[in-house]
PDB file of N, CA and C in Angstrom:
ATOM      1  N   UNK A   1      36.872 -10.006  -4.890  1.00  0.00           N
ATOM      2  CA  UNK A   1      36.041  -9.209  -4.017  1.00  0.00           C
ATOM      3  C   UNK A   1      35.474  -8.006  -4.758  1.00  0.00           C
ATOM      4  N   UNK A   2      36.248  -7.481  -5.703  1.00  0.00           N
ATOM      5  CA  UNK A   2      35.815  -6.318  -6.488  1.00  0.00           C
ATOM      6  C   UNK A   2      34.553  -6.637  -7.292  1.00  0.00           C
ATOM      7  N   UNK A   3      34.507  -7.827  -7.895  1.00  0.00           N
ATOM      8  CA  UNK A   3      33.359  -8.222  -8.712  1.00  0.00           C
ATOM      9  C   UNK A   3      32.099  -8.339  -7.856  1.00  0.00           C
ATOM     10  N   UNK A   4      32.250  -8.858  -6.642  1.00  0.00           N
ATOM     11  CA  UNK A   4      31.101  -9.006  -5.750  1.00  0.00           C
ATOM     12  C   UNK A   4      30.529  -7.642  -5.383  1.00  0.00           C
ATOM     13  N   UNK A   5      31.395  -6.679  -5.060  1.00  0.00           N
ATOM     14  CA  UNK A   5      30.889  -5.357  -4.690  1.00  0.00           C
ATOM     15  C   UNK A   5      30.245  -4.671  -5.888  1.00  0.00           C
ATOM     16  N   UNK A   6      30.750  -4.935  -7.093  1.00  0.00           N
ATOM     17  CA  UNK A   6      30.134  -4.402  -8.306  1.00  0.00           C
ATOM     18  C   UNK A   6      28.748  -4.978  -8.526  1.00  0.00           C
ATOM     19  N   UNK A   7      28.606  -6.271  -8.299  1.00  0.00           N
ATOM     20  CA  UNK A   7      27.300  -6.914  -8.434  1.00  0.00           C
ATOM     21  C   UNK A   7      26.332  -6.403  -7.368  1.00  0.00           C
ATOM     22  N   UNK A   8      26.831  -6.212  -6.152  1.00  0.00           N
ATOM     23  CA  UNK A   8      25.983  -5.686  -5.084  1.00  0.00           C
ATOM     24  C   UNK A   8      25.496  -4.277  -5.429  1.00  0.00           C
ATOM     25  N   UNK A   9      26.390  -3.459  -5.969  1.00  0.00           N
ATOM     26  CA  UNK A   9      26.024  -2.092  -6.358  1.00  0.00           C
ATOM     27  C   UNK A   9      24.974  -2.124  -7.462  1.00  0.00           C
ATOM     28  N   UNK A  10      25.187  -2.997  -8.455  1.00  0.00           N
ATOM     29  CA  UNK A  10      24.214  -3.116  -9.544  1.00  0.00           C
ATOM     30  C   UNK A  10      22.855  -3.589  -9.027  1.00  0.00           C
ATOM     31  N   UNK A  11      22.885  -4.538  -8.120  1.00  0.00           N
ATOM     32  CA  UNK A  11      21.636  -5.045  -7.551  1.00  0.00           C
ATOM     33  C   UNK A  11      20.912  -3.944  -6.776  1.00  0.00           C
ATOM     34  N   UNK A  12      21.663  -3.193  -5.985  1.00  0.00           N
ATOM     35  CA  UNK A  12      21.079  -2.098  -5.201  1.00  0.00           C
ATOM     36  C   UNK A  12      20.478  -1.038  -6.124  1.00  0.00           C
ATOM     37  N   UNK A  13      21.203  -0.699  -7.194  1.00  0.00           N
ATOM     38  CA  UNK A  13      20.710   0.294  -8.153  1.00  0.00           C
ATOM     39  C   UNK A  13      19.433  -0.193  -8.834  1.00  0.00           C
ATOM     40  N   UNK A  14      19.411  -1.461  -9.184  1.00  0.00           N
ATOM     41  CA  UNK A  14      18.226  -2.038  -9.818  1.00  0.00           C
ATOM     42  C   UNK A  14      17.021  -1.954  -8.874  1.00  0.00           C
ATOM     43  N   UNK A  15      17.219  -2.373  -7.626  1.00  0.00           N
ATOM     44  CA  UNK A  15      16.133  -2.338  -6.645  1.00  0.00           C
ATOM     45  C   UNK A  15      15.630  -0.910  -6.420  1.00  0.00           C
ATOM     46  N   UNK A  16      16.549   0.048  -6.373  1.00  0.00           N
ATOM     47  CA  UNK A  16      16.160   1.441  -6.184  1.00  0.00           C
ATOM     48  C   UNK A  16      15.428   1.983  -7.408  1.00  0.00           C
ATOM     49  N   UNK A  17      15.947   1.696  -8.576  1.00  0.00           N
ATOM     50  CA  UNK A  17      15.350   2.198  -9.819  1.00  0.00           C
ATOM     51  C   UNK A  17      13.898   1.740  -9.953  1.00  0.00           C
ATOM     52  N   UNK A  18      13.642   0.484  -9.641  1.00  0.00           N
ATOM     53  CA  UNK A  18      12.312  -0.085  -9.810  1.00  0.00           C
ATOM     54  C   UNK A  18      11.484  -0.063  -8.522  1.00  0.00           C
ATOM     55  N   UNK A  19      12.046   0.522  -7.476  1.00  0.00           N
ATOM     56  CA  UNK A  19      11.360   0.689  -6.178  1.00  0.00           C
ATOM     57  C   UNK A  19      10.818  -0.640  -5.647  1.00  0.00           C
ATOM     58  N   UNK A  20      11.633  -1.675  -5.796  1.00  0.00           N
ATOM     59  CA  UNK A  20      11.226  -3.021  -5.406  1.00  0.00           C
ATOM     60  C   UNK A  20      11.061  -3.144  -3.889  1.00  0.00           C
ATOM     61  N   UNK A  21      11.986  -2.584  -3.125  1.00  0.00           N
ATOM     62  CA  UNK A  21      11.888  -2.710  -1.670  1.00  0.00           C
ATOM     63  C   UNK A  21      10.648  -1.988  -1.145  1.00  0.00           C
ATOM     64  N   UNK A  22      10.332  -0.833  -1.730  1.00  0.00           N
ATOM     65  CA  UNK A  22       9.124  -0.110  -1.331  1.00  0.00           C
ATOM     66  C   UNK A  22       7.885  -0.943  -1.652  1.00  0.00           C
ATOM     67  N   UNK A  23       7.874  -1.553  -2.836  1.00  0.00           N
ATOM     68  CA  UNK A  23       6.766  -2.418  -3.221  1.00  0.00           C
ATOM     69  C   UNK A  23       6.614  -3.576  -2.231  1.00  0.00           C
ATOM     70  N   UNK A  24       7.713  -4.243  -1.915  1.00  0.00           N
ATOM     71  CA  UNK A  24       7.652  -5.380  -0.995  1.00  0.00           C
ATOM     72  C   UNK A  24       7.215  -4.958   0.402  1.00  0.00           C
ATOM     73  N   UNK A  25       7.667  -3.803   0.847  1.00  0.00           N
ATOM     74  CA  UNK A  25       7.239  -3.298   2.161  1.00  0.00           C
ATOM     75  C   UNK A  25       5.738  -3.047   2.186  1.00  0.00           C
ATOM     76  N   UNK A  26       5.218  -2.432   1.128  1.00  0.00           N
ATOM     77  CA  UNK A  26       3.780  -2.170   1.091  1.00  0.00           C
ATOM     78  C   UNK A  26       2.971  -3.454   0.961  1.00  0.00           C
ATOM     79  N   UNK A  27       3.431  -4.384   0.153  1.00  0.00           N
ATOM     80  CA  UNK A  27       2.726  -5.662   0.035  1.00  0.00           C
ATOM     81  C   UNK A  27       2.707  -6.393   1.377  1.00  0.00           C
ATOM     82  N   UNK A  28       3.815  -6.355   2.083  1.00  0.00           N
ATOM     83  CA  UNK A  28       3.889  -6.992   3.397  1.00  0.00           C
ATOM     84  C   UNK A  28       2.945  -6.318   4.381  1.00  0.00           C
ATOM     85  N   UNK A  29       2.882  -4.997   4.339  1.00  0.00           N
ATOM     86  CA  UNK A  29       1.987  -4.247   5.230  1.00  0.00           C
ATOM     87  C   UNK A  29       0.535  -4.644   4.988  1.00  0.00           C
ATOM     88  N   UNK A  30       0.124  -4.676   3.725  1.00  0.00           N
ATOM     89  CA  UNK A  30      -1.251  -5.048   3.390  1.00  0.00           C
ATOM     90  C   UNK A  30      -1.518  -6.496   3.796  1.00  0.00           C
ATOM     91  N   UNK A  31      -0.562  -7.352   3.551  1.00  0.00           N
ATOM     92  CA  UNK A  31      -0.711  -8.762   3.903  1.00  0.00           C
ATOM     93  C   UNK A  31      -0.914  -8.931   5.409  1.00  0.00           C
ATOM     94  N   UNK A  32      -0.119  -8.238   6.199  1.00  0.00           N
ATOM     95  CA  UNK A  32      -0.244  -8.349   7.655  1.00  0.00           C
ATOM     96  C   UNK A  32      -1.505  -7.672   8.171  1.00  0.00           C
ATOM     97  N   UNK A  33      -1.962  -6.647   7.476  1.00  0.00           N
ATOM     98  CA  UNK A  33      -3.181  -5.960   7.897  1.00  0.00           C
ATOM     99  C   UNK A  33      -4.397  -6.865   7.690  1.00  0.00           C
ATOM    100  N   UNK A  34      -4.511  -7.482   6.501  1.00  0.00           N
ATOM    101  CA  UNK A  34      -5.686  -8.294   6.186  1.00  0.00           C
ATOM    102  C   UNK A  34      -5.554  -9.751   6.609  1.00  0.00           C
ATOM    103  N   UNK A  35      -4.328 -10.261   6.697  1.00  0.00           N
ATOM    104  CA  UNK A  35      -4.060 -11.641   7.117  1.00  0.00           C
ATOM    105  C   UNK A  35      -4.977 -12.661   6.425  1.00  0.00           C
ATOM    106  N   UNK A  36      -4.911 -12.737   5.102  1.00  0.00           N
ATOM    107  CA  UNK A  36      -5.781 -13.676   4.373  1.00  0.00           C
ATOM    108  C   UNK A  36      -5.401 -15.126   4.667  1.00  0.00           C
ATOM    109  N   UNK A  37      -6.371 -16.013   4.485  1.00  0.00           N
ATOM    110  CA  UNK A  37      -6.146 -17.444   4.708  1.00  0.00           C
ATOM    111  C   UNK A  37      -5.095 -18.003   3.755  1.00  0.00           C
ATOM    112  N   UNK A  38      -5.095 -17.511   2.526  1.00  0.00           N
ATOM    113  CA  UNK A  38      -4.152 -17.978   1.507  1.00  0.00           C
ATOM    114  C   UNK A  38      -3.299 -16.794   1.068  1.00  0.00           C
ATOM    115  N   UNK A  39      -2.223 -16.497   1.791  1.00  0.00           N
ATOM    116  CA  UNK A  39      -1.443 -15.287   1.506  1.00  0.00           C
ATOM    117  C   UNK A  39      -0.833 -15.245   0.108  1.00  0.00           C
ATOM    118  N   UNK A  40      -0.374 -16.361  -0.410  1.00  0.00           N
ATOM    119  CA  UNK A  40       0.219 -16.350  -1.756  1.00  0.00           C
ATOM    120  C   UNK A  40      -0.827 -16.017  -2.808  1.00  0.00           C
ATOM    121  N   UNK A  41      -1.993 -16.647  -2.691  1.00  0.00           N
ATOM    122  CA  UNK A  41      -3.073 -16.350  -3.631  1.00  0.00           C
ATOM    123  C   UNK A  41      -3.489 -14.887  -3.526  1.00  0.00           C
ATOM    124  N   UNK A  42      -3.540 -14.373  -2.302  1.00  0.00           N
ATOM    125  CA  UNK A  42      -3.910 -12.974  -2.088  1.00  0.00           C
ATOM    126  C   UNK A  42      -2.901 -12.034  -2.762  1.00  0.00           C
ATOM    127  N   UNK A  43      -1.609 -12.307  -2.587  1.00  0.00           N
ATOM    128  CA  UNK A  43      -0.582 -11.466  -3.200  1.00  0.00           C
ATOM    129  C   UNK A  43      -0.633 -11.546  -4.725  1.00  0.00           C
ATOM    130  N   UNK A  44      -0.872 -12.736  -5.261  1.00  0.00           N
ATOM    131  CA  UNK A  44      -0.984 -12.882  -6.715  1.00  0.00           C
ATOM    132  C   UNK A  44      -2.159 -12.062  -7.230  1.00  0.00           C
ATOM    133  N   UNK A  45      -3.296 -12.155  -6.546  1.00  0.00           N
ATOM    134  CA  UNK A  45      -4.473 -11.384  -6.939  1.00  0.00           C
ATOM    135  C   UNK A  45      -4.204  -9.893  -6.846  1.00  0.00           C
ATOM    136  N   UNK A  46      -3.550  -9.487  -5.788  1.00  0.00           N
ATOM    137  CA  UNK A  46      -3.223  -8.079  -5.589  1.00  0.00           C
ATOM    138  C   UNK A  46      -2.331  -7.551  -6.711  1.00  0.00           C
ATOM    139  N   UNK A  47      -1.292  -8.282  -7.043  1.00  0.00           N
ATOM    140  CA  UNK A  47      -0.390  -7.861  -8.110  1.00  0.00           C
ATOM    141  C   UNK A  47      -1.086  -7.880  -9.472  1.00  0.00           C
ATOM    142  N   UNK A  48      -1.984  -8.817  -9.666  1.00  0.00           N
ATOM    143  CA  UNK A  48      -2.742  -8.851 -10.915  1.00  0.00           C
ATOM    144  C   UNK A  48      -3.644  -7.616 -11.024  1.00  0.00           C
ATOM    145  N   UNK A  49      -4.251  -7.206  -9.925  1.00  0.00           N
ATOM    146  CA  UNK A  49      -5.082  -6.000  -9.932  1.00  0.00           C
ATOM    147  C   UNK A  49      -4.232  -4.768 -10.235  1.00  0.00           C
ATOM    148  N   UNK A  50      -3.010  -4.735  -9.726  1.00  0.00           N
ATOM    149  CA  UNK A  50      -2.099  -3.628 -10.022  1.00  0.00           C
ATOM    150  C   UNK A  50      -1.786  -3.597 -11.509  1.00  0.00           C
ATOM    151  N   UNK A  51      -1.485  -4.752 -12.074  1.00  0.00           N
ATOM    152  CA  UNK A  51      -1.159  -4.840 -13.503  1.00  0.00           C
ATOM    153  C   UNK A  51      -2.321  -4.361 -14.351  1.00  0.00           C
ATOM    154  N   UNK A  52      -3.518  -4.815 -14.039  1.00  0.00           N
ATOM    155  CA  UNK A  52      -4.701  -4.424 -14.805  1.00  0.00           C
ATOM    156  C   UNK A  52      -4.948  -2.919 -14.679  1.00  0.00           C
ATOM    157  N   UNK A  53      -4.815  -2.399 -13.467  1.00  0.00           N
ATOM    158  CA  UNK A  53      -5.014  -0.966 -13.259  1.00  0.00           C
ATOM    159  C   UNK A  53      -4.007  -0.159 -14.067  1.00  0.00           C
ATOM    160  N   UNK A  54      -2.776  -0.618 -14.101  1.00  0.00           N
ATOM    161  CA  UNK A  54      -1.731   0.090 -14.837  1.00  0.00           C
ATOM    162  C   UNK A  54      -1.984   0.026 -16.339  1.00  0.00           C
ATOM    163  N   UNK A  55      -2.382  -1.139 -16.848  1.00  0.00           N
ATOM    164  CA  UNK A  55      -2.626  -1.301 -18.283  1.00  0.00           C
ATOM    165  C   UNK A  55      -3.834  -0.518 -18.767  1.00  0.00           C
ATOM    166  N   UNK A  56      -4.862  -0.431 -17.934  1.00  0.00           N
ATOM    167  CA  UNK A  56      -6.101   0.225 -18.348  1.00  0.00           C
ATOM    168  C   UNK A  56      -6.146   1.699 -17.981  1.00  0.00           C
ATOM    169  N   UNK A  57      -5.211   2.129 -17.142  1.00  0.00           N
ATOM    170  CA  UNK A  57      -5.217   3.526 -16.707  1.00  0.00           C
ATOM    171  C   UNK A  57      -6.264   3.816 -15.651  1.00  0.00           C
ATOM    172  N   UNK A  58      -6.888   2.770 -15.137  1.00  0.00           N
ATOM    173  CA  UNK A  58      -7.896   2.918 -14.091  1.00  0.00           C
ATOM    174  C   UNK A  58      -7.167   3.113 -12.762  1.00  0.00           C
ATOM    175  N   UNK A  59      -7.765   3.904 -11.890  1.00  0.00           N
ATOM    176  CA  UNK A  59      -7.151   4.144 -10.582  1.00  0.00           C
ATOM    177  C   UNK A  59      -6.926   2.825  -9.860  1.00  0.00           C
ATOM    178  N   UNK A  60      -5.843   2.770  -9.121  1.00  0.00           N
ATOM    179  CA  UNK A  60      -5.503   1.568  -8.377  1.00  0.00           C
ATOM    180  C   UNK A  60      -6.584   1.274  -7.341  1.00  0.00           C
ATOM    181  N   UNK A  61      -6.956   0.021  -7.171  1.00  0.00           N
ATOM    182  CA  UNK A  61      -8.027  -0.318  -6.230  1.00  0.00           C
ATOM    183  C   UNK A  61      -7.649   0.010  -4.788  1.00  0.00           C
ATOM    184  N   UNK A  62      -8.611   0.505  -4.068  1.00  0.00           N
ATOM    185  CA  UNK A  62      -8.411   0.873  -2.668  1.00  0.00           C
ATOM    186  C   UNK A  62      -8.609  -0.374  -1.815  1.00  0.00           C
ATOM    187  N   UNK A  63      -7.777  -0.569  -0.821  1.00  0.00           N
ATOM    188  CA  UNK A  63      -7.778  -1.816  -0.075  1.00  0.00           C
ATOM    189  C   UNK A  63      -8.571  -1.787   1.223  1.00  0.00           C
ATOM    190  N   UNK A  64      -9.174  -0.681   1.524  1.00  0.00           N
ATOM    191  CA  UNK A  64      -9.957  -0.624   2.755  1.00  0.00           C
ATOM    192  C   UNK A  64     -11.401  -0.988   2.439  1.00  0.00           C
ATOM    193  N   UNK A  65     -12.014  -1.733   3.344  1.00  0.00           N
ATOM    194  CA  UNK A  65     -13.425  -2.026   3.171  1.00  0.00           C
ATOM    195  C   UNK A  65     -14.207  -1.282   4.249  1.00  0.00           C
ATOM    196  N   UNK A  66     -15.498  -1.495   4.296  1.00  0.00           N
ATOM    197  CA  UNK A  66     -16.358  -0.760   5.216  1.00  0.00           C
ATOM    198  C   UNK A  66     -15.943  -0.959   6.671  1.00  0.00           C
ATOM    199  N   UNK A  67     -15.522  -2.157   7.033  1.00  0.00           N
ATOM    200  CA  UNK A  67     -15.132  -2.399   8.425  1.00  0.00           C
ATOM    201  C   UNK A  67     -13.912  -1.557   8.819  1.00  0.00           C
ATOM    202  N   UNK A  68     -13.007  -1.309   7.863  1.00  0.00           N
ATOM    203  CA  UNK A  68     -11.853  -0.462   8.140  1.00  0.00           C
ATOM    204  C   UNK A  68     -12.283   0.990   8.350  1.00  0.00           C
ATOM    205  N   UNK A  69     -13.249   1.445   7.548  1.00  0.00           N
ATOM    206  CA  UNK A  69     -13.760   2.805   7.679  1.00  0.00           C
ATOM    207  C   UNK A  69     -14.460   2.965   9.034  1.00  0.00           C
ATOM    208  N   UNK A  70     -15.250   1.985   9.413  1.00  0.00           N
ATOM    209  CA  UNK A  70     -15.939   2.025  10.705  1.00  0.00           C
ATOM    210  C   UNK A  70     -14.917   2.067  11.839  1.00  0.00           C
ATOM    211  N   UNK A  71     -13.879   1.250  11.756  1.00  0.00           N
ATOM    212  CA  UNK A  71     -12.852   1.235  12.800  1.00  0.00           C
ATOM    213  C   UNK A  71     -12.153   2.589  12.895  1.00  0.00           C
ATOM    214  N   UNK A  72     -11.874   3.207  11.751  1.00  0.00           N
ATOM    215  CA  UNK A  72     -11.230   4.515  11.768  1.00  0.00           C
ATOM    216  C   UNK A  72     -12.167   5.557  12.386  1.00  0.00           C
ATOM    217  N   UNK A  73     -13.455   5.506  12.036  1.00  0.00           N
ATOM    218  CA  UNK A  73     -14.420   6.434  12.609  1.00  0.00           C
ATOM    219  C   UNK A  73     -14.464   6.270  14.125  1.00  0.00           C
ATOM    220  N   UNK A  74     -14.491   5.031  14.587  1.00  0.00           N
ATOM    221  CA  UNK A  74     -14.540   4.778  16.028  1.00  0.00           C
ATOM    222  C   UNK A  74     -13.298   5.310  16.732  1.00  0.00           C
ATOM    223  N   UNK A  75     -12.147   5.247  16.068  1.00  0.00           N
ATOM    224  CA  UNK A  75     -10.932   5.814  16.663  1.00  0.00           C
ATOM    225  C   UNK A  75     -11.037   7.327  16.751  1.00  0.00           C
ATOM    226  N   UNK A  76     -11.611   7.955  15.727  1.00  0.00           N
ATOM    227  CA  UNK A  76     -11.764   9.413  15.737  1.00  0.00           C
ATOM    228  C   UNK A  76     -12.840   9.852  16.721  1.00  0.00           C
ATOM    229  N   UNK A  77     -13.865   9.024  16.903  1.00  0.00           N
ATOM    230  CA  UNK A  77     -14.963   9.327  17.826  1.00  0.00           C
ATOM    231  C   UNK A  77     -14.672   8.683  19.177  1.00  0.00           C
ATOM    232  N   UNK A  78     -13.592   9.103  19.792  1.00  0.00           N
ATOM    233  CA  UNK A  78     -13.156   8.474  21.046  1.00  0.00           C
ATOM    234  C   UNK A  78     -14.156   8.663  22.185  1.00  0.00           C
ATOM    235  N   UNK A  79     -14.993   9.697  22.109  1.00  0.00           N
ATOM    236  CA  UNK A  79     -16.000   9.929  23.147  1.00  0.00           C
ATOM    237  C   UNK A  79     -17.241   9.066  22.935  1.00  0.00           C
ATOM    238  N   UNK A  80     -17.337   8.398  21.779  1.00  0.00           N
ATOM    239  CA  UNK A  80     -18.480   7.535  21.502  1.00  0.00           C
ATOM    240  C   UNK A  80     -19.767   8.302  21.271  1.00  0.00           C
ATOM    241  N   UNK A  81     -19.687   9.518  20.735  1.00  0.00           N
ATOM    242  CA  UNK A  81     -20.874  10.353  20.508  1.00  0.00           C
ATOM    243  C   UNK A  81     -21.631   9.982  19.240  1.00  0.00           C
ATOM    244  N   UNK A  82     -20.982   9.233  18.340  1.00  0.00           N
ATOM    245  CA  UNK A  82     -21.623   8.905  17.075  1.00  0.00           C
ATOM    246  C   UNK A  82     -21.421   9.994  16.038  1.00  0.00           C
ATOM    247  N   UNK A  83     -20.543  10.932  16.341  1.00  0.00           N
ATOM    248  CA  UNK A  83     -20.253  12.030  15.412  1.00  0.00           C
ATOM    249  C   UNK A  83     -18.818  12.482  15.645  1.00  0.00           C
ATOM    250  N   UNK A  84     -18.225  13.046  14.606  1.00  0.00           N
ATOM    251  CA  UNK A  84     -16.881  13.608  14.733  1.00  0.00           C
ATOM    252  C   UNK A  84     -16.925  15.048  14.242  1.00  0.00           C
ATOM    253  N   UNK A  85     -15.950  15.817  14.650  1.00  0.00           N
ATOM    254  CA  UNK A  85     -15.885  17.209  14.236  1.00  0.00           C
ATOM    255  C   UNK A  85     -15.363  17.304  12.802  1.00  0.00           C
ATOM    256  N   UNK A  86     -15.531  18.479  12.222  1.00  0.00           N
ATOM    257  CA  UNK A  86     -15.019  18.708  10.873  1.00  0.00           C
ATOM    258  C   UNK A  86     -13.495  18.557  10.852  1.00  0.00           C
ATOM    259  N   UNK A  87     -12.839  19.016  11.900  1.00  0.00           N
ATOM    260  CA  UNK A  87     -11.378  18.899  11.990  1.00  0.00           C
ATOM    261  C   UNK A  87     -10.974  17.427  12.012  1.00  0.00           C
ATOM    262  N   UNK A  88     -11.685  16.614  12.774  1.00  0.00           N
ATOM    263  CA  UNK A  88     -11.393  15.181  12.820  1.00  0.00           C
ATOM    264  C   UNK A  88     -11.632  14.540  11.448  1.00  0.00           C
ATOM    265  N   UNK A  89     -12.717  14.941  10.806  1.00  0.00           N
ATOM    266  CA  UNK A  89     -13.020  14.432   9.467  1.00  0.00           C
ATOM    267  C   UNK A  89     -11.893  14.758   8.493  1.00  0.00           C
ATOM    268  N   UNK A  90     -11.448  16.017   8.494  1.00  0.00           N
ATOM    269  CA  UNK A  90     -10.385  16.441   7.589  1.00  0.00           C
ATOM    270  C   UNK A  90      -9.098  15.664   7.865  1.00  0.00           C
ATOM    271  N   UNK A  91      -8.778  15.470   9.133  1.00  0.00           N
ATOM    272  CA  UNK A  91      -7.568  14.733   9.491  1.00  0.00           C
ATOM    273  C   UNK A  91      -7.672  13.275   9.044  1.00  0.00           C
ATOM    274  N   UNK A  92      -8.829  12.670   9.236  1.00  0.00           N
ATOM    275  CA  UNK A  92      -9.023  11.280   8.824  1.00  0.00           C
ATOM    276  C   UNK A  92      -8.931  11.107   7.321  1.00  0.00           C
ATOM    277  N   UNK A  93      -9.555  12.000   6.553  1.00  0.00           N
ATOM    278  CA  UNK A  93      -9.489  11.882   5.103  1.00  0.00           C
ATOM    279  C   UNK A  93      -8.105  12.227   4.578  1.00  0.00           C
ATOM    280  N   UNK A  94      -7.402  13.109   5.266  1.00  0.00           N
ATOM    281  CA  UNK A  94      -6.024  13.418   4.866  1.00  0.00           C
ATOM    282  C   UNK A  94      -5.161  12.169   5.010  1.00  0.00           C
ATOM    283  N   UNK A  95      -5.368  11.451   6.096  1.00  0.00           N
ATOM    284  CA  UNK A  95      -4.626  10.209   6.303  1.00  0.00           C
ATOM    285  C   UNK A  95      -4.939   9.170   5.232  1.00  0.00           C
ATOM    286  N   UNK A  96      -6.206   9.074   4.834  1.00  0.00           N
ATOM    287  CA  UNK A  96      -6.584   8.126   3.780  1.00  0.00           C
ATOM    288  C   UNK A  96      -5.963   8.503   2.452  1.00  0.00           C
ATOM    289  N   UNK A  97      -5.978   9.791   2.116  1.00  0.00           N
ATOM    290  CA  UNK A  97      -5.381  10.230   0.857  1.00  0.00           C
ATOM    291  C   UNK A  97      -3.885   9.948   0.847  1.00  0.00           C
ATOM    292  N   UNK A  98      -3.235  10.225   1.984  1.00  0.00           N
ATOM    293  CA  UNK A  98      -1.791   9.990   2.077  1.00  0.00           C
ATOM    294  C   UNK A  98      -1.494   8.502   1.922  1.00  0.00           C
ATOM    295  N   UNK A  99      -2.270   7.663   2.592  1.00  0.00           N
ATOM    296  CA  UNK A  99      -2.091   6.216   2.493  1.00  0.00           C
ATOM    297  C   UNK A  99      -2.268   5.762   1.050  1.00  0.00           C
ATOM    298  N   UNK A 100      -3.366   6.197   0.427  1.00  0.00           N
ATOM    299  CA  UNK A 100      -3.645   5.797  -0.948  1.00  0.00           C
ATOM    300  C   UNK A 100      -2.569   6.262  -1.909  1.00  0.00           C
ATOM    301  N   UNK A 101      -2.093   7.489  -1.727  1.00  0.00           N
ATOM    302  CA  UNK A 101      -1.063   8.042  -2.606  1.00  0.00           C
ATOM    303  C   UNK A 101       0.241   7.253  -2.487  1.00  0.00           C
ATOM    304  N   UNK A 102       0.682   7.002  -1.261  1.00  0.00           N
ATOM    305  CA  UNK A 102       1.939   6.275  -1.065  1.00  0.00           C
ATOM    306  C   UNK A 102       1.826   4.836  -1.561  1.00  0.00           C
ATOM    307  N   UNK A 103       0.692   4.214  -1.302  1.00  0.00           N
ATOM    308  CA  UNK A 103       0.529   2.839  -1.717  1.00  0.00           C
ATOM    309  C   UNK A 103       0.486   2.749  -3.237  1.00  0.00           C
ATOM    310  N   UNK A 104      -0.253   3.653  -3.844  1.00  0.00           N
ATOM    311  CA  UNK A 104      -0.344   3.663  -5.309  1.00  0.00           C
ATOM    312  C   UNK A 104       1.016   3.886  -5.942  1.00  0.00           C
ATOM    313  N   UNK A 105       1.795   4.813  -5.397  1.00  0.00           N
ATOM    314  CA  UNK A 105       3.131   5.073  -5.932  1.00  0.00           C
ATOM    315  C   UNK A 105       4.051   3.870  -5.772  1.00  0.00           C
ATOM    316  N   UNK A 106       3.935   3.182  -4.667  1.00  0.00           N
ATOM    317  CA  UNK A 106       4.795   2.032  -4.428  1.00  0.00           C
ATOM    318  C   UNK A 106       4.490   0.895  -5.399  1.00  0.00           C
ATOM    319  N   UNK A 107       3.216   0.722  -5.704  1.00  0.00           N
ATOM    320  CA  UNK A 107       2.849  -0.391  -6.565  1.00  0.00           C
ATOM    321  C   UNK A 107       2.855  -0.038  -8.041  1.00  0.00           C
ATOM    322  N   UNK A 108       2.943   1.232  -8.365  1.00  0.00           N
ATOM    323  CA  UNK A 108       2.982   1.690  -9.761  1.00  0.00           C
ATOM    324  C   UNK A 108       4.170   2.614  -9.944  1.00  0.00           C
ATOM    325  N   UNK A 109       5.388   2.097  -9.910  1.00  0.00           N
ATOM    326  CA  UNK A 109       6.577   2.937  -9.888  1.00  0.00           C
ATOM    327  C   UNK A 109       6.915   3.642 -11.189  1.00  0.00           C
ATOM    328  N   UNK A 110       6.295   3.393 -12.268  1.00  0.00           N
ATOM    329  CA  UNK A 110       6.777   4.037 -13.471  1.00  0.00           C
ATOM    330  C   UNK A 110       5.781   4.682 -14.286  1.00  0.00           C
TER     331      UNK A 110
END
């Protein structure tokens, strides 16, 4: 039983060190958000883009497209005026920066 708990501890330390669970949580979130027809191919492409971004030093690709931006604007413009206040704009962009920062950190742990 001692050996099993030692292996479990080592496995847990490894997962924490490399932030594997955080990576898997973020990949799952993106997968469920976009719901691609071929999820395995999508995940492979996503991880390949992460690898290329890390190797080249280029910023990690952003996963939102125009339809996501429009949907977010519509949520902020709950009155349907076609405009949002500066405060709403700042809050929306703060959320995007936070999302991008956390996602980038999860996929580029080192």
